[in-house]
Coordinates of C-alpha atoms and ligand atoms in Angstrom, one line a residue:
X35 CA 9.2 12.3 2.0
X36 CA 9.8 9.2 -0.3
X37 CA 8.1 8.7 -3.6
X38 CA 7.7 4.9 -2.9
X39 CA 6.6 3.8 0.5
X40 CA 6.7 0.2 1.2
X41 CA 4.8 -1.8 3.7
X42 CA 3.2 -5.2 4.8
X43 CA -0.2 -5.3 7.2
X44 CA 0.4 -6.2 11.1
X45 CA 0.6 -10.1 11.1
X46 CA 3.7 -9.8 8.6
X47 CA 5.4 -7.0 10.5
X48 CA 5.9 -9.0 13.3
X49 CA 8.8 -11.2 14.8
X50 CA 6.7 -13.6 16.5
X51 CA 8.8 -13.3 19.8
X52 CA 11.8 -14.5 17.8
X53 CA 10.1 -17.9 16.6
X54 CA 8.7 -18.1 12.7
X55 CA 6.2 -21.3 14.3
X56 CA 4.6 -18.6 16.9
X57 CA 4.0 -16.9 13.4
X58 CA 1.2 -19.8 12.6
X59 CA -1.0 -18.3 15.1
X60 CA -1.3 -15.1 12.4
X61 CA -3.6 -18.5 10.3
X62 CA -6.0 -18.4 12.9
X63 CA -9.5 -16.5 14.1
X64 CA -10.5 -14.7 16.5
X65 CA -11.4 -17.1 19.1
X66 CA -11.5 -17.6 22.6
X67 CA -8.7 -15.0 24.1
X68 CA -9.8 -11.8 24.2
X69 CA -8.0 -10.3 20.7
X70 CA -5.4 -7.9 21.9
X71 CA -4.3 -10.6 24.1
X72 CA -4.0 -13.0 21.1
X73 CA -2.1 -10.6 19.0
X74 CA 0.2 -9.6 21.3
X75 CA 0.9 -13.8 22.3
X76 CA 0.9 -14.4 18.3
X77 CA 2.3 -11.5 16.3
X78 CA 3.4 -8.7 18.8
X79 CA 3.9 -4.9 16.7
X80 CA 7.7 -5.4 15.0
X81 CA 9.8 -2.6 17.0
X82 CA 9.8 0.3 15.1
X83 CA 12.0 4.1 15.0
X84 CA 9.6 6.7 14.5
X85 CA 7.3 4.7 12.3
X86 CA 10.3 2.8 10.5
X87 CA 10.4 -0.9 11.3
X88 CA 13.6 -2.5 12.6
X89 CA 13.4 -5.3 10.4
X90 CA 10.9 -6.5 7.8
X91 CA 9.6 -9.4 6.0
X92 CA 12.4 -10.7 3.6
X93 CA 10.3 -10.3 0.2
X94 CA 9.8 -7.1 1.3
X95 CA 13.1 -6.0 1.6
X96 CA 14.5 -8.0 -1.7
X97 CA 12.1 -5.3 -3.6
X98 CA 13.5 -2.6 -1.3
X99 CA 16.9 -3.8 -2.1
X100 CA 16.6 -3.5 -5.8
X101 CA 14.3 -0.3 -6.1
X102 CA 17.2 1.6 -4.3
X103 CA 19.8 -0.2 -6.8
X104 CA 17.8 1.4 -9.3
X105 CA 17.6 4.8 -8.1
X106 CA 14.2 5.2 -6.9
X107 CA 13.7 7.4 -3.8
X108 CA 12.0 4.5 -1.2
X109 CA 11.1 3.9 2.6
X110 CA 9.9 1.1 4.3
X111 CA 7.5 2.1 6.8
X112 CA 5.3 -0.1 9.6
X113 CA 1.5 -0.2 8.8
X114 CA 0.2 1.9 11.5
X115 CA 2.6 5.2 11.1
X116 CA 1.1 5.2 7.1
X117 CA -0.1 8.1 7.8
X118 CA 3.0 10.1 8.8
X119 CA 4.7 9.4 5.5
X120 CA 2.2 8.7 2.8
X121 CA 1.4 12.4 2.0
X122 CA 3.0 13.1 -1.7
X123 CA 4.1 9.5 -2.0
X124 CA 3.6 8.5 -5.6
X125 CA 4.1 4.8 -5.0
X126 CA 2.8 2.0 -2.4
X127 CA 3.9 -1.3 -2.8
X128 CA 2.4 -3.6 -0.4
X129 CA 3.3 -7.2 0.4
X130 CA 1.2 -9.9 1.2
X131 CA 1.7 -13.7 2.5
X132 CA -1.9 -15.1 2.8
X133 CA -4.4 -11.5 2.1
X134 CA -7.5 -13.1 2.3
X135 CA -7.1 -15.8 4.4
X136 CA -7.0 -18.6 1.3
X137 CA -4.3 -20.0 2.0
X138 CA -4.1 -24.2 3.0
X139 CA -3.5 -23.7 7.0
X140 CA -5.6 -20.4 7.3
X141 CA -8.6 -21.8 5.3
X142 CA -8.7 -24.7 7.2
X143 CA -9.0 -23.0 9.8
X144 CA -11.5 -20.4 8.9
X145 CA -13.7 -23.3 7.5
X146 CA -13.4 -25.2 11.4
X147 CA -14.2 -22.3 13.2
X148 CA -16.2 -20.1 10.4
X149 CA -14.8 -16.9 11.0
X150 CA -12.3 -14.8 8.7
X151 CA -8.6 -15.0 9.7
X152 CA -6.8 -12.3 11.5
X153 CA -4.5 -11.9 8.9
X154 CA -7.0 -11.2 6.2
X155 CA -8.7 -8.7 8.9
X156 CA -5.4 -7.1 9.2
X157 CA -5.1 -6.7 5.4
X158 CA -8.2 -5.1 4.9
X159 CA -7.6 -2.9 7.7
X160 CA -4.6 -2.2 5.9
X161 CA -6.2 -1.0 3.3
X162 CA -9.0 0.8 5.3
X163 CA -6.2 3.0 6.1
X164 CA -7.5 6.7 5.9
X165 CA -4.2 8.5 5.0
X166 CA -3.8 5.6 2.0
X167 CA -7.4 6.4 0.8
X168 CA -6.4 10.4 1.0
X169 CA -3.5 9.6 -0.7
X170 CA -4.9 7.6 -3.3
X171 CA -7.3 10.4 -4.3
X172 CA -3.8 12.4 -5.0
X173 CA -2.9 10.1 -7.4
X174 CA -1.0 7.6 -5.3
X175 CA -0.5 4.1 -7.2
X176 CA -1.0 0.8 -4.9
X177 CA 1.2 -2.0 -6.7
X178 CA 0.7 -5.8 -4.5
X179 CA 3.5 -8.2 -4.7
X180 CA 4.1 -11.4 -2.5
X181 CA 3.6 -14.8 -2.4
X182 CA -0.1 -14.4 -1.8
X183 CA -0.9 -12.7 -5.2
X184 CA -2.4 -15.4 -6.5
X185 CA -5.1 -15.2 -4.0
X186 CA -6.4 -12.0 -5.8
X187 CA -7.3 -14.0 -8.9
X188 CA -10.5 -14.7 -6.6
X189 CA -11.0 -11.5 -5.2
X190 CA -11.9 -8.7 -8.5
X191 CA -14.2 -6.8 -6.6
X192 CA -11.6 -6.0 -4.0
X193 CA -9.4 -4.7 -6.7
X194 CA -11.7 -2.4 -8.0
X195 CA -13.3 -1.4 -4.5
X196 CA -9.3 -0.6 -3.0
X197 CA -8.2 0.7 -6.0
X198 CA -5.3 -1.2 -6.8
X199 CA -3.5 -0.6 -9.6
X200 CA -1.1 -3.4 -10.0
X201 CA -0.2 -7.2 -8.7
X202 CA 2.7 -8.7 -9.7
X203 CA 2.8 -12.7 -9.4
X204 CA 6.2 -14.3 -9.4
X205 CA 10.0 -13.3 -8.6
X206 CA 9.6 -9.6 -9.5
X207 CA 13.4 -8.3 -9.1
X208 CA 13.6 -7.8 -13.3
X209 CA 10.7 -6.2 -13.7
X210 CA 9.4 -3.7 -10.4
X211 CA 11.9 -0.8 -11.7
X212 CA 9.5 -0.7 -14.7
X213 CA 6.5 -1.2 -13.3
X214 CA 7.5 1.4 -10.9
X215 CA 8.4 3.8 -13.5
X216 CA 5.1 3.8 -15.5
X217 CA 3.3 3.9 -12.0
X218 CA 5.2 6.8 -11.3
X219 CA 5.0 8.7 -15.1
X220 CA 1.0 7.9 -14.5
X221 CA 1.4 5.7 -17.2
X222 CA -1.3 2.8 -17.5
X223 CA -0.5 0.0 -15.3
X224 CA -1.8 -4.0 -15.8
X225 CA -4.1 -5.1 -13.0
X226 CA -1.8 -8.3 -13.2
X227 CA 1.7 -9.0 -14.4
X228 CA 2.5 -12.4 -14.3
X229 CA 6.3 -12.6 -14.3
X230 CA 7.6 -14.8 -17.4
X231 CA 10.3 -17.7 -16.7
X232 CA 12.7 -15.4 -18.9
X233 CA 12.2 -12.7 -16.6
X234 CA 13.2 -15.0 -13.5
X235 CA 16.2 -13.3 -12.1
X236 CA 19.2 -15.2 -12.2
X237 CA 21.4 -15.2 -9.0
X238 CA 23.7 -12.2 -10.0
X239 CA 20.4 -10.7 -10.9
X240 CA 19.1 -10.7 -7.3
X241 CA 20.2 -7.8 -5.2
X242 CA 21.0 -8.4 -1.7
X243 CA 18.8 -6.8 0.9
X244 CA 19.7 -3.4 2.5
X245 CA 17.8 -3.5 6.0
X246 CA 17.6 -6.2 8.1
X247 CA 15.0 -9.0 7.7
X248 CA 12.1 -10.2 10.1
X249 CA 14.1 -13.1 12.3
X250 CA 17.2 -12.7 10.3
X251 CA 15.8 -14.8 7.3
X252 CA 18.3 -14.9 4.6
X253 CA 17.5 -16.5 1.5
X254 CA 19.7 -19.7 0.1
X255 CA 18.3 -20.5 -2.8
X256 CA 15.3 -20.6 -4.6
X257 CA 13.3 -23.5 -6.4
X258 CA 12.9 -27.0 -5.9
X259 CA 13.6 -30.1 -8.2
X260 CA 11.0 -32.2 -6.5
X261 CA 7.7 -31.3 -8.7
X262 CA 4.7 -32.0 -6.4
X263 CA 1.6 -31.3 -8.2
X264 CA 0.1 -29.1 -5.6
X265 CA 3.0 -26.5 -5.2
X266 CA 3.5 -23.7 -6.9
X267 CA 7.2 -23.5 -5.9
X268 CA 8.2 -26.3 -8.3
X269 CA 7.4 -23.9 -11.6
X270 CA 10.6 -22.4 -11.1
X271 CA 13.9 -22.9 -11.8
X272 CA 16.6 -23.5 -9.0
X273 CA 19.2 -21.6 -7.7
X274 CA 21.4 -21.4 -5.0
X275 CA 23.3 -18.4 -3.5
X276 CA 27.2 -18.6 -2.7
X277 CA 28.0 -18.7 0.9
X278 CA 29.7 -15.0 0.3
X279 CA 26.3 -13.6 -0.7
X280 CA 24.3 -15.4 2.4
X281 CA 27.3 -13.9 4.7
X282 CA 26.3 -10.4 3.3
X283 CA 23.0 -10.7 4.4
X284 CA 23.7 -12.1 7.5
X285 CA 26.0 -9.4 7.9
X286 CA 23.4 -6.7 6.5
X287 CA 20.8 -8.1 9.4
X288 CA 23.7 -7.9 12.5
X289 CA 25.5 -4.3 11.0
X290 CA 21.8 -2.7 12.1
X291 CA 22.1 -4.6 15.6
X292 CA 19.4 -7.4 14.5
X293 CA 21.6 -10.4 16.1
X294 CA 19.6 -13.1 17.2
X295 CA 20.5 -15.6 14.4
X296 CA 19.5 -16.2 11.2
X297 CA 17.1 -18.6 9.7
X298 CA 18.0 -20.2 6.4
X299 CA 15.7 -19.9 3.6
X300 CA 15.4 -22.7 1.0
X301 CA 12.2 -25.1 0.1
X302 CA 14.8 -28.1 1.2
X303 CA 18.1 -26.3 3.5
X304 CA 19.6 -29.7 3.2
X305 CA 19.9 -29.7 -0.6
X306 CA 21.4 -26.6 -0.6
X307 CA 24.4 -26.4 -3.6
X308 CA 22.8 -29.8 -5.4
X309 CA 21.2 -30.1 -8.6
X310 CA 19.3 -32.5 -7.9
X311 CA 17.8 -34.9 -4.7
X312 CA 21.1 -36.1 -3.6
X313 CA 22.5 -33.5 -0.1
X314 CA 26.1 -32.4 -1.2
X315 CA 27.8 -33.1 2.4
X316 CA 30.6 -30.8 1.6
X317 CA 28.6 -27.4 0.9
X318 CA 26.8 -28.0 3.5
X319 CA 29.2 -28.4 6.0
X320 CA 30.9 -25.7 4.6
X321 CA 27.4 -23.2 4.9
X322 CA 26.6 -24.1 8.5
X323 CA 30.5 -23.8 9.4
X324 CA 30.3 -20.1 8.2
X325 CA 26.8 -19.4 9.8
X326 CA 27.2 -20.8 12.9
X327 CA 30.5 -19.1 13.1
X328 CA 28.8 -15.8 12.8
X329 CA 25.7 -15.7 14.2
X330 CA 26.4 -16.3 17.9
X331 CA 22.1 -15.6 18.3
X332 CA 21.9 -19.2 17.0
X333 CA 19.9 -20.8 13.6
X334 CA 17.0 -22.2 12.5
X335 CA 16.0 -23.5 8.9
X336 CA 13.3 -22.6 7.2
X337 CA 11.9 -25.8 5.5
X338 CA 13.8 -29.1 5.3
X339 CA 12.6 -32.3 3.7
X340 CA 12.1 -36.1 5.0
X341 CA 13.7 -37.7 2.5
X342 CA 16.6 -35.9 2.4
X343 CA 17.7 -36.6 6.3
X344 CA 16.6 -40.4 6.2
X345 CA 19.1 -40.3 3.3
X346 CA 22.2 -39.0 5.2
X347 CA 21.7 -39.5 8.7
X348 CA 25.4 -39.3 8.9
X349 CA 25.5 -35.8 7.3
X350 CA 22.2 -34.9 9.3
X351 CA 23.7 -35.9 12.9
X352 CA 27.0 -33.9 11.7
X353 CA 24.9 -30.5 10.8
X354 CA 22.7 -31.1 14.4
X355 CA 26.0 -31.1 16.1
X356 CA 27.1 -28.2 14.3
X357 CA 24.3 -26.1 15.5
X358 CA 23.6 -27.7 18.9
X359 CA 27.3 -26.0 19.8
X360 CA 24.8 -22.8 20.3
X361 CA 21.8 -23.5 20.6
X362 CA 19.5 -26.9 22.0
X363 CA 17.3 -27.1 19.0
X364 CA 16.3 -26.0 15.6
X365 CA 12.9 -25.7 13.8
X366 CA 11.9 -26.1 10.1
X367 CA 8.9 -26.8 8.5
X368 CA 8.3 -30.4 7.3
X369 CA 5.5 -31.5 4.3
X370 CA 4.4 -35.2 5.2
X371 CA 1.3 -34.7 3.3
X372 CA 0.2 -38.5 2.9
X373 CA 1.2 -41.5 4.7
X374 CA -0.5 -43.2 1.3
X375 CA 2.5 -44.3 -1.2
X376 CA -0.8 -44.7 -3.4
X377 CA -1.5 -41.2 -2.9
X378 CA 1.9 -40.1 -3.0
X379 CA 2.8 -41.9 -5.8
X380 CA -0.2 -39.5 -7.5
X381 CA 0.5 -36.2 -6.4
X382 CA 4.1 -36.3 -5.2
X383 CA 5.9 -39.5 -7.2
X384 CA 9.5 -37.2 -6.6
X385 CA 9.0 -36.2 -3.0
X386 CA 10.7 -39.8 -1.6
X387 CA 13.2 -39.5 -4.2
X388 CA 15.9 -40.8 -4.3
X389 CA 13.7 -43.2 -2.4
X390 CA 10.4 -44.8 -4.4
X391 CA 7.0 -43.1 -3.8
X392 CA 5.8 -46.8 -2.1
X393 CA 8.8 -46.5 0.5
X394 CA 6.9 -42.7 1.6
X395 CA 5.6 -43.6 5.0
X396 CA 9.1 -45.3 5.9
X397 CA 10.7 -42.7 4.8
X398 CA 9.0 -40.2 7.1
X399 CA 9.3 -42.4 9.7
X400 CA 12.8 -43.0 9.5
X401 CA 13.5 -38.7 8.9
X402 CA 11.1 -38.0 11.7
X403 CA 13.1 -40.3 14.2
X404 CA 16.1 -38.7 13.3
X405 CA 14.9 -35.0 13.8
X406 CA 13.8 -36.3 17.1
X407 CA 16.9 -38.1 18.4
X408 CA 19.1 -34.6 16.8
X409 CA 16.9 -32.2 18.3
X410 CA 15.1 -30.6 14.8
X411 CA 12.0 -30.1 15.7
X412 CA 9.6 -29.8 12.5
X413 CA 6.4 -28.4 12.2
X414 CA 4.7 -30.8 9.6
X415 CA 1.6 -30.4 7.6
X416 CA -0.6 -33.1 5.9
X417 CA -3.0 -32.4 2.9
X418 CA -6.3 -33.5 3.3
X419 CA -9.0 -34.0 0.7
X420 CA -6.8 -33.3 -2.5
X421 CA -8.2 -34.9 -5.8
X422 CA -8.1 -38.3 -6.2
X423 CA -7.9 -39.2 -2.4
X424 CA -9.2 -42.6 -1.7
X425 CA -10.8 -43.7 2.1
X426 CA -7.8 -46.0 2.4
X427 CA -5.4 -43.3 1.7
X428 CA -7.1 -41.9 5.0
X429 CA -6.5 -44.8 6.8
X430 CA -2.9 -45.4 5.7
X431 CA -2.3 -41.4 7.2
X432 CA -4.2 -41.8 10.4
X433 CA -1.9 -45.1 10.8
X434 CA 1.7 -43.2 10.2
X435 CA -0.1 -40.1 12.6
X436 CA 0.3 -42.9 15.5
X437 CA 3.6 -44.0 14.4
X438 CA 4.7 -40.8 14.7
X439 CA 3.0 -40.6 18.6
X440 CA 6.5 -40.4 20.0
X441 CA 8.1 -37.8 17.9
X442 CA 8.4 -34.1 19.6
X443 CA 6.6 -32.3 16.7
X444 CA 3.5 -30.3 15.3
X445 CA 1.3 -31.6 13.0
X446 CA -1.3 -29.5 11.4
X447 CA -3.7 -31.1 8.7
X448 CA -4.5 -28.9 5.9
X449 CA -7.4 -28.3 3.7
X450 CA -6.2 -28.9 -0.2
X451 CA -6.0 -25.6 -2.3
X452 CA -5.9 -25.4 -5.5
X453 CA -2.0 -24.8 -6.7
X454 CA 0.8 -25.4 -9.0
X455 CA -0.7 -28.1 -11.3
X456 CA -4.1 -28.6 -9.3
X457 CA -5.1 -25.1 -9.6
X458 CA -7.8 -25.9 -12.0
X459 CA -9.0 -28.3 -9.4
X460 CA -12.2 -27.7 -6.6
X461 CA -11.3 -26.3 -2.9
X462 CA -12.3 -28.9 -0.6
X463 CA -14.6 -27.7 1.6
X464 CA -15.6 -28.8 5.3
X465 CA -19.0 -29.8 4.2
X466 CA -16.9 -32.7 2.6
X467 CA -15.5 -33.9 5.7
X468 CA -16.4 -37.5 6.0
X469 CA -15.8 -39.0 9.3
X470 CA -12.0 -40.8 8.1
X471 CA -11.2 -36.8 7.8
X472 CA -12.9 -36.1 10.9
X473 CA -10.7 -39.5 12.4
X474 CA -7.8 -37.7 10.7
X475 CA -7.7 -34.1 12.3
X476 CA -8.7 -35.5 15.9
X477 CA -5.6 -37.7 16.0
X478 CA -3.1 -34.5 15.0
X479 CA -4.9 -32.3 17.5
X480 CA -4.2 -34.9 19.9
X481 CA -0.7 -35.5 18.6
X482 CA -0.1 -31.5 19.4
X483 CA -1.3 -31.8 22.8
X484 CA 0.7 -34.3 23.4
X485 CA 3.6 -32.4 22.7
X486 CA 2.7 -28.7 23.1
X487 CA 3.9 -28.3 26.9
X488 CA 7.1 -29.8 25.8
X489 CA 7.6 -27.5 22.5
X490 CA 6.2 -24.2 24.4
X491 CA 8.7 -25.1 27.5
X492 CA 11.8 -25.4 24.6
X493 CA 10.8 -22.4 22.7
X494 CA 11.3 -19.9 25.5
X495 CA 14.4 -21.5 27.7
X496 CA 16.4 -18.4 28.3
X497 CA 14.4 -15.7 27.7
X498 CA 13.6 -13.3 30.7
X499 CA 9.9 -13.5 29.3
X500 CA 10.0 -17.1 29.2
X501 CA 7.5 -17.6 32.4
X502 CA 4.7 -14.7 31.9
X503 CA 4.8 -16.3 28.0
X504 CA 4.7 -19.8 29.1
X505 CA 1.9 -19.4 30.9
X506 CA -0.4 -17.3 28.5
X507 CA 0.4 -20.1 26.1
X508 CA 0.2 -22.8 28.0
X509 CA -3.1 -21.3 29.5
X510 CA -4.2 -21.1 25.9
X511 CA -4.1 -25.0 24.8
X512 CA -5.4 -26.0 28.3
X513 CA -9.1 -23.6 27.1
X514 CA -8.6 -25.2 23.4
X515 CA -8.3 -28.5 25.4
X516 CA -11.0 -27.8 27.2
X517 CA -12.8 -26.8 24.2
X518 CA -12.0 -30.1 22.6
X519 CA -13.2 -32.4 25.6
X520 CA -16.5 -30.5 25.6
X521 CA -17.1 -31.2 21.7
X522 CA -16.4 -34.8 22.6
X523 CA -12.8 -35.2 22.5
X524 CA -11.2 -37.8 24.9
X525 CA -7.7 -36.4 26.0
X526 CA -5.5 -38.1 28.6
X527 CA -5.9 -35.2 31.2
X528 CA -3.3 -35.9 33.9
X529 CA -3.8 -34.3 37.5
X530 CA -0.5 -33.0 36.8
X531 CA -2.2 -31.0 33.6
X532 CA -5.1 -30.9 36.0
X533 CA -3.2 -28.8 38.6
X534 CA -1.3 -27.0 35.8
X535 CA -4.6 -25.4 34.5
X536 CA -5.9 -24.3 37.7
X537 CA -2.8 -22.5 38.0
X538 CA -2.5 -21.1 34.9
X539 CA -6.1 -19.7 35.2
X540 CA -5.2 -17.8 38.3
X541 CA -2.4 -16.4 37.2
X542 CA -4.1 -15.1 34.0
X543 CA -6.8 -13.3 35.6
X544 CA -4.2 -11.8 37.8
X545 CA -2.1 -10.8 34.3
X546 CA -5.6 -9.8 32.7
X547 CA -6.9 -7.5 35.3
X548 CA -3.1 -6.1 35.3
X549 CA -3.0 -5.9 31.5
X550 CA -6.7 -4.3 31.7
X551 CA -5.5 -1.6 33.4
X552 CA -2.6 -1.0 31.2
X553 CA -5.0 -0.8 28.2
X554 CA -7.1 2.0 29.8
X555 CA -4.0 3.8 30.7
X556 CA -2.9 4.1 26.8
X557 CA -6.3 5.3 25.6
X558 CA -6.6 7.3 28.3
X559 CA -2.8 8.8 27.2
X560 CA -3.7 9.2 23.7
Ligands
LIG368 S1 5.8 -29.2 -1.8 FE1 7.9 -28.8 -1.1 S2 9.0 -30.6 -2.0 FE2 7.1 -30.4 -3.1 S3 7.5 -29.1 -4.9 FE3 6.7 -27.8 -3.3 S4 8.6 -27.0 -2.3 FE4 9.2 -28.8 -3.5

């Protein structure tokens, strides 16, 4: 058995049915659908060899990558066969996204329908585990690492109660060999290690991943140049990865037989290769030539901004074309935050650039139009009550919310957290929800509606689950629909939709009664 096992809870080891946006659904509570109906609709168990997953989430792997350059004896092993490798293992190293449900779009939600989060459920259950707590009384050493670190800082109790012995916030590639060394010696470990900007790995410094990652992400660069005071992103420097070393990856992810595309990974895909906010057409030509050329399973990008495509339209139509020679659409994520320039001018002044803060609501009107008309379709988010926020930065948003009516997207408002230069700031909490904010989040649910049949009927063209999918999802808006009109929410309900929900309602008590069934038979196996 390995010294160091590593692992992530159920949400993260999931592929979402091949789409990262399914992945959102990991944000919300329990809720109306029964729960192993939801999970299985949201973040279906990653396929997995006797208890070792096909592919797993990218972070994860990167420390994988660079423990075995190192030396170390290490598995990666899915959350729920713990138990069949965690005997004698000196090391766990766990990653984590969102742990306690803290973060902007699972907050938010938590705080709307006031319950915790599946995905901090998961994580606790995680660590509820009854081989880890054996093992821990052995002498096993639990190190956390991940994006969602930060969220510990607010959690000390849970430290001590688990007993974790390390959390390492920040790119950890120059400093987890050490770290794991002491752990492993029984040497005396920090409860945090906040990794120093001279510690930040330089490109050559970062090891490319071994095993394949979730969706085929592969990392282009890191960092962003745009500075917006609520991001923690922005603190570090930025770098971006040859095409030779994203081919690698690529390569690393189809050599194990995970070929359904890759997914680009950068805070802003189209300034991939620049040093600053201007797209360099060449390299990017020159990247999506290369990808597309290899990955016949298609591409998607991870996060792209506005400003950037209503800069180069030109460029922007030549990359959709590029990638619509596979596939009929991409996705990325999209921060509109504000459609205040005041606002943005406040917490964001670089996010337009090379376009001025007051031109921010044309410029994410022009961008959006041109995802729509090229077939990107972006899942946005908006920030709502961050510091300084003013009612008539309120009203400028709900205003750009119904410009945007006719653009095929998601928009999901978002409680502000406290981050990059706001952390010292207060959460904003539901209880401060005037009605403008109220105004605000009933216009993006409605905007989703709006386009949800659409985006569920894109996501799935293709696939031989496509229908029984379909319908669970589409069954699923019509209840939160439903759920909405009863609360006192006027949606156009067409007989069309009318029809469609009557349908859908039969079919799922047909698939639950089936699925029912299926259930009992496991338990009854086991
Ligand atoms: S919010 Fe996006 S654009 Fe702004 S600093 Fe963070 S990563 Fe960059």
């Amino acid at each position: 058995m390995a010294d160091i096992i590593l692992t992530a809870d159920r949400t993260l080891m999931s592929d979402y049915h091949h789409n990262e946006f399914i992945g959102f659904g990991t944000c919300a509570p329990p809720n109306v659908i029964p729960d192993w109906l939801y999970s299985f609709l949201f973040f279906p168990p990653i396929e997995e060899k006797e208890g070792i997953p096909v592919a797993a989430p990218y972070g994860l792997r990167k420390i994988e990558a660079q423990l075995l350059m190192e030396g170390f004896d290490v598995l990666t092993v899915d959350p729920s066969h713990l138990s069949h490798y965690i005997n004698g293992a000196k090391v766990l190293g766990i990653y984590v996204m969102d742990p306690f449900g803290l973060g902007p779009a699972s907050s938010t939600f938590a705080a709307i329908l006031k319950k915790e989060p599946f995905l901090a459920y998961y994580f606790r259950r995680l660590l509820d585990d009854p081989s880890i707590k054996a093992a821990k009384k052995q002498g096993l050493r639990i190190i956390i690492g991940g994006p969602g670190v930060w969220q510990f800082r607010y959690r000390p109790k849970f430290i001590r109660d688990y007993g974790i012995d390390c959390i390492i916030e920040g790119e950890a590639e120059k400093v987890i060999g050490k770290i794991v060394r002491n752990a492993i010696n029984g040497d005396k470990l920090p409860t945090y290690y906040e990794v120093g900007i001279e510690e930040t790995p330089t490109l050559e410094e970062i090891p490319t991943i071994v095993h394949p990652s979730i969706n085929g992400l592969v990392e282009i660069g890191r960092g962003c140049c745009r500075g917006c005071k609520f991001c923690s992103v922005t603190l570090r420097p930025l770098r971006w990865y040859p095409i030779d070393k994203i081919l690698q990856e690529i390569d690393v992810n189809q050599r194990e037989g995970y070929t359904m595309g890759a997914c680009l990974h950068a805070e802003d895909v189209m300034l991939y290769g620049s040093r600053n906010t201007y797209p360099e057409d060449e390299k990017l030509i020159k990247l999506h030539e290369a990808v597309v050329k290899k990955c016949s399973g298609g591409l998607s990008w991870s996060h792209c901004s506005l400003a950037s495509v209503a800069l180069k339209p030109g460029l922007f139509a030549r990359l959709s074309e590029m990638i619509r020679q596979r596939q009929d659409w991409w996705g990325a994520e999209v921060g509109i935050e504000t459609g205040s320039p005041e606002l943005a001018k406040k917490i964001m002044p670089a996010k337009a650039h090379p376009f001025k803060p007051e031109q921010w609501p044309e410029v994410v009107r022009i961008g959006m139009g041109l995802m729509h008309d090229h077939m990107l379709i972006p899942a946005c988010t908006l920030i709502v009550g961050v510091p300084e926020e003013t009612e008539n930065d309120l009203i400028k948003t709900i205003e750009l919310i119904d410009d945007l009516k006719n653009v095929r997207s998601l928009i999901v408002p978002l409680f502000f957290v406290p981050m990059g230069k706001l952390k010292n700031e207060n959460w904003f909490k539901e209880t401060q929800m005037t009605e403008l904010h109220k105004e605000l989040l009933v216009r993006c649910l409605l905007h989703d509606f709006r386009w949800i049949d659409d985006l569920i009927g894109i996501s799935f063209v293709g696939k031989w689950y496509a229908k029984p999918l379909r319908l669970l999802y589409t069954l699923f808006v019509r209840i939160i629909e439903h759920k909405a009109v009863k609360a006192g929410i006027t949606i156009e309900t067409s007989t069309w939709k009318q029809n469609k929900l009557k349908y859908a309602i039969t079919k799922f008590k047909h698939l639950e009664s089936g699925a029912a069934v299926a259930q009992t038979g496991r338990a009854a196996g086991c």
